[in-house]
Amino acid sequence: MKQSKKIIISIVFILMGAFSNAQTLKVMTYNIRLDVASDGENDWNHRKDYFTSQIQFYNPDIFGVQEARPNQVVDISTSLLEYNNVGIGRDGIGQGESSNIFYKKERFTVKESNTFWLSETPNKISKGWDAAYNRVCTYALFKDLKTKQLFWVFNTHLDHIGVAARTKGIQLILSKIKELNTKNYPVILMGDLNSEPQEDRMITLKKTMDDCRDVTQEKPFGPYGTFNNFKHNEPVTKLIDYVFISKNSILKVKKYAVLSDSKDLKYPSDHLPVYVEISFK
């Protein structure tokens, strides 16, 4: 009888552990730096193996990339076979940089996905306001195959030159979230926003969504900043990459980190990734 109780208790703990793991979502946003030969020793071909090793080590369930050129998306996809991805280039399918979202294909299914342009004409290839380049936001409605939970993920890269483009881009994304999220599912917004926390657009954004750094249960880990500019010998203090969650939702941030891993005194990108562990209440 005692042995039977022990077996039952063991099974219960195993099931509780499996359920707990299923309820935790590990997400990452990562500006991977476009593939450009002029980067010399920091060229993508010198970085990609360590980049994929880093992803494999932290094992995010979902990660969004920015500045990914088509060949980089292929490299990531062929090295990380456990992931599928959604998204298209800012200059069209298979053209230009993209903000693709990668996800564990055995855990999630995509119910809906699309890409829109941060411009006055978001449904067609276009450059908005005072932006230097075309900019996009890719989104997907995911269903967790274990828990059946549905949630949205939006991934974007705001312009680095146009002030109006950054402000209007955020406004457009929030408007799109409101338009799409008619059933009030949890929302995760991530990306390189090319904006520091004290800027007006970020203060406005925080009225609608929570910065994971601000609401994490555990103390933030790693450097404050995310843009390293490949300068391994200098402190990283410029924070422009973020993960946000919808306010008053069932999402709770357990851990937040900026990852400063390097190899042979070289970073895998000119940005550090933001890693967050989120639970569903």
XYZ file of C-alpha atoms in Angstrom:
281
model
C 0.000 0.000 0.000
C 2.801 2.387 0.958
C 4.589 1.545 -2.281
C 1.448 2.349 -4.282
C 1.165 5.719 -2.542
C 4.778 6.499 -3.359
C 4.183 5.686 -7.016
C 1.064 7.860 -7.124
C 2.866 10.758 -5.444
C 5.761 10.428 -7.893
C 3.390 10.506 -10.849
C 1.654 13.600 -9.448
C 4.973 15.441 -9.085
C 6.028 14.458 -12.596
C 2.739 15.739 -14.000
C 3.017 18.941 -11.975
C 6.518 19.522 -13.327
C 5.429 18.909 -16.903
C 2.472 21.269 -16.454
C 4.715 23.924 -14.914
C 7.153 23.713 -17.844
C 4.289 23.958 -20.306
C 3.077 27.115 -18.528
C 6.454 28.852 -18.856
C 7.315 30.669 -22.062
C 10.927 31.575 -22.822
C 11.145 34.424 -25.324
C 14.007 36.399 -26.797
C 14.408 39.435 -29.025
C 17.627 39.689 -31.000
C 18.895 42.236 -33.506
C 21.360 39.920 -35.232
C 23.092 42.606 -37.340
C 22.631 42.299 -41.082
C 25.112 40.333 -43.170
C 27.443 42.939 -44.662
C 30.993 42.247 -45.832
C 32.289 45.607 -44.617
C 31.961 44.354 -41.029
C 35.239 42.506 -41.570
C 36.011 40.248 -38.608
C 32.454 40.848 -37.357
C 30.951 39.642 -40.626
C 28.017 37.217 -40.291
C 30.112 34.282 -41.509
C 32.381 34.790 -38.494
C 29.444 35.142 -36.094
C 26.738 32.741 -37.175
C 28.033 29.545 -35.557
C 28.362 31.164 -32.149
C 25.004 32.882 -32.609
C 23.224 29.579 -33.240
C 25.079 27.958 -30.330
C 23.850 30.741 -28.089
C 20.261 30.180 -29.197
C 20.608 26.449 -28.603
C 21.991 27.020 -25.109
C 19.214 29.349 -23.924
C 16.645 27.349 -25.868
C 13.920 29.999 -26.244
C 10.453 28.804 -27.161
C 9.997 31.858 -29.355
C 12.536 34.410 -30.544
C 12.219 37.408 -32.813
C 15.088 38.657 -34.953
C 15.709 42.003 -36.586
C 17.940 42.948 -39.550
C 17.822 39.366 -40.826
C 18.615 39.171 -44.522
C 17.247 36.199 -46.520
C 20.502 34.229 -46.327
C 20.603 34.739 -42.560
C 17.066 33.415 -42.180
C 18.148 30.360 -44.183
C 21.258 29.900 -42.037
C 19.238 30.055 -38.830
C 16.547 27.741 -40.169
C 19.014 25.095 -41.331
C 21.003 25.214 -38.088
C 18.010 25.235 -35.735
C 15.738 22.584 -37.184
C 13.403 22.530 -34.185
C 12.088 25.965 -35.183
C 9.757 27.213 -37.882
C 9.406 30.915 -38.615
C 7.040 33.517 -40.030
C 7.796 36.833 -41.711
C 8.865 38.430 -44.983
C 11.507 40.958 -45.974
C 10.836 44.667 -45.764
C 11.363 44.934 -49.527
C 9.076 41.979 -50.315
C 9.186 38.199 -50.102
C 12.814 37.088 -49.948
C 14.083 40.655 -50.241
C 15.690 42.930 -47.701
C 15.929 42.730 -43.947
C 13.155 41.041 -42.002
C 11.782 40.801 -38.474
C 10.932 37.122 -38.508
C 9.533 35.244 -35.531
C 10.988 31.790 -34.857
C 9.011 29.301 -32.771
C 9.296 25.712 -31.540
C 7.302 23.794 -34.107
C 6.513 20.878 -31.790
C 5.032 23.166 -29.150
C 3.138 25.799 -31.141
C 0.914 26.146 -34.137
C 0.290 29.440 -35.921
C -3.374 30.353 -36.211
C -2.739 33.608 -38.061
C 0.287 35.629 -39.164
C 1.199 38.547 -41.371
C 3.620 41.413 -41.907
C 2.705 45.076 -42.278
C 4.782 48.133 -43.101
C 5.296 50.990 -40.678
C 3.963 53.676 -42.965
C 0.855 55.532 -44.047
C 0.143 52.540 -46.349
C 0.830 49.536 -44.079
C -0.590 46.915 -46.411
C 1.938 47.468 -49.182
C 5.715 47.732 -49.448
C 6.427 51.288 -48.383
C 8.564 53.688 -46.379
C 6.796 55.771 -43.779
C 7.062 59.387 -42.664
C 10.720 60.464 -42.248
C 12.203 56.945 -42.150
C 15.481 56.173 -43.872
C 14.342 52.665 -44.845
C 11.255 50.531 -45.211
C 10.294 49.159 -41.788
C 8.002 46.262 -40.926
C 6.239 44.558 -38.064
C 5.612 40.806 -38.221
C 3.007 39.214 -35.992
C 1.514 35.814 -35.263
C -1.285 34.346 -33.189
C 0.147 31.238 -31.546
C -1.602 28.294 -29.946
C 0.316 26.285 -27.376
C -0.344 22.664 -28.296
C 0.112 21.535 -24.681
C -2.012 24.071 -22.847
C -4.261 25.256 -25.727
C -3.438 28.824 -24.689
C -3.584 31.424 -27.470
C -1.422 34.551 -27.492
C -0.070 37.140 -29.916
C 3.556 37.994 -30.647
C 4.545 41.168 -32.515
C 8.150 41.742 -33.619
C 9.466 44.965 -35.122
C 12.464 47.199 -35.857
C 11.834 50.939 -35.759
C 13.800 53.341 -37.925
C 17.114 54.625 -36.592
C 16.885 58.034 -38.304
C 13.279 59.191 -38.471
C 11.933 60.537 -35.179
C 8.401 60.792 -36.543
C 8.737 57.303 -38.034
C 9.525 55.853 -34.608
C 6.666 57.671 -32.908
C 4.129 56.956 -35.644
C 5.417 53.376 -35.945
C 4.650 52.662 -32.289
C 1.214 54.237 -32.671
C 0.494 52.093 -35.721
C 1.577 48.893 -33.967
C -0.629 49.624 -30.947
C -3.526 50.389 -33.279
C -2.944 47.099 -35.128
C -2.855 45.162 -31.858
C -6.185 46.697 -30.861
C -7.667 45.912 -34.279
C -6.548 42.271 -34.271
C -6.921 41.335 -30.625
C -10.706 41.336 -30.449
C -10.729 38.366 -28.049
C -8.312 39.998 -25.617
C -5.603 37.340 -25.785
C -2.255 38.056 -24.090
C 0.134 40.071 -26.284
C 3.932 40.118 -26.423
C 5.623 42.956 -28.312
C 9.356 42.700 -28.928
C 12.025 44.298 -31.025
C 14.652 46.942 -31.612
C 12.735 50.152 -30.996
C 15.739 52.464 -31.482
C 14.409 54.420 -28.506
C 15.644 54.786 -24.950
C 13.265 54.453 -21.984
C 13.055 58.181 -21.195
C 11.832 59.146 -24.677
C 8.223 60.292 -24.974
C 7.122 57.463 -27.264
C 8.375 54.896 -24.751
C 6.602 56.620 -21.880
C 3.423 56.542 -23.964
C 3.935 52.864 -24.847
C 4.301 51.993 -21.159
C 0.818 53.359 -20.505
C -0.539 50.527 -22.671
C 1.980 47.718 -22.161
C 4.461 46.658 -19.472
C 8.199 46.622 -20.108
C 9.331 43.201 -18.890
C 12.353 44.801 -17.243
C 10.048 46.874 -15.031
C 7.765 44.045 -13.894
C 10.071 41.035 -13.580
C 9.724 39.095 -10.323
C 13.459 38.488 -10.106
C 16.065 41.229 -10.344
C 17.095 41.997 -13.963
C 20.276 40.156 -14.912
C 23.112 41.380 -17.126
C 24.056 44.796 -18.518
C 21.559 47.640 -18.530
C 22.044 48.406 -22.210
C 21.600 46.313 -25.342
C 23.520 48.120 -28.118
C 27.200 47.177 -27.933
C 28.351 48.341 -31.410
C 30.807 45.398 -31.398
C 32.866 47.231 -28.732
C 33.668 44.410 -26.366
C 35.899 46.533 -24.128
C 33.259 49.163 -23.287
C 30.243 49.091 -20.940
C 26.908 48.493 -22.682
C 24.641 51.320 -21.528
C 22.316 52.125 -24.441
C 18.983 50.317 -23.988
C 16.978 50.153 -27.233
C 15.791 46.521 -27.409
C 12.692 45.452 -25.499
C 10.104 42.835 -24.680
C 6.704 44.182 -23.628
C 3.593 42.353 -22.431
C -0.011 43.501 -22.370
C -1.132 45.102 -19.116
C -3.620 43.382 -16.827
C -3.278 40.096 -18.700
C -2.621 36.570 -17.482
C 1.079 37.009 -18.262
C 3.609 37.334 -15.458
C 7.338 37.987 -15.970
C 9.491 35.608 -13.939
C 12.962 36.487 -15.250
C 14.514 39.210 -17.400
C 18.079 39.244 -18.706
C 20.298 41.021 -21.198
C 22.743 38.376 -22.407
C 26.331 39.515 -22.867
C 27.872 36.213 -23.973
C 30.946 36.485 -26.178
C 33.623 34.287 -27.686
C 37.267 35.301 -28.069
C 36.340 38.861 -27.062
C 33.776 39.138 -29.847
C 30.012 39.461 -29.573
C 27.704 37.445 -31.859
C 25.986 40.715 -32.866
C 26.224 44.468 -32.341
C 23.168 44.139 -30.092
C 22.767 41.990 -27.006
C 19.641 39.835 -26.918
C 16.924 40.328 -24.318
C 15.796 37.053 -22.736
C 12.576 36.784 -20.729
C 10.771 33.950 -18.958
C 7.029 34.489 -18.804
C 4.372 32.451 -17.029
C 0.654 32.245 -17.650
C -1.255 32.834 -14.416
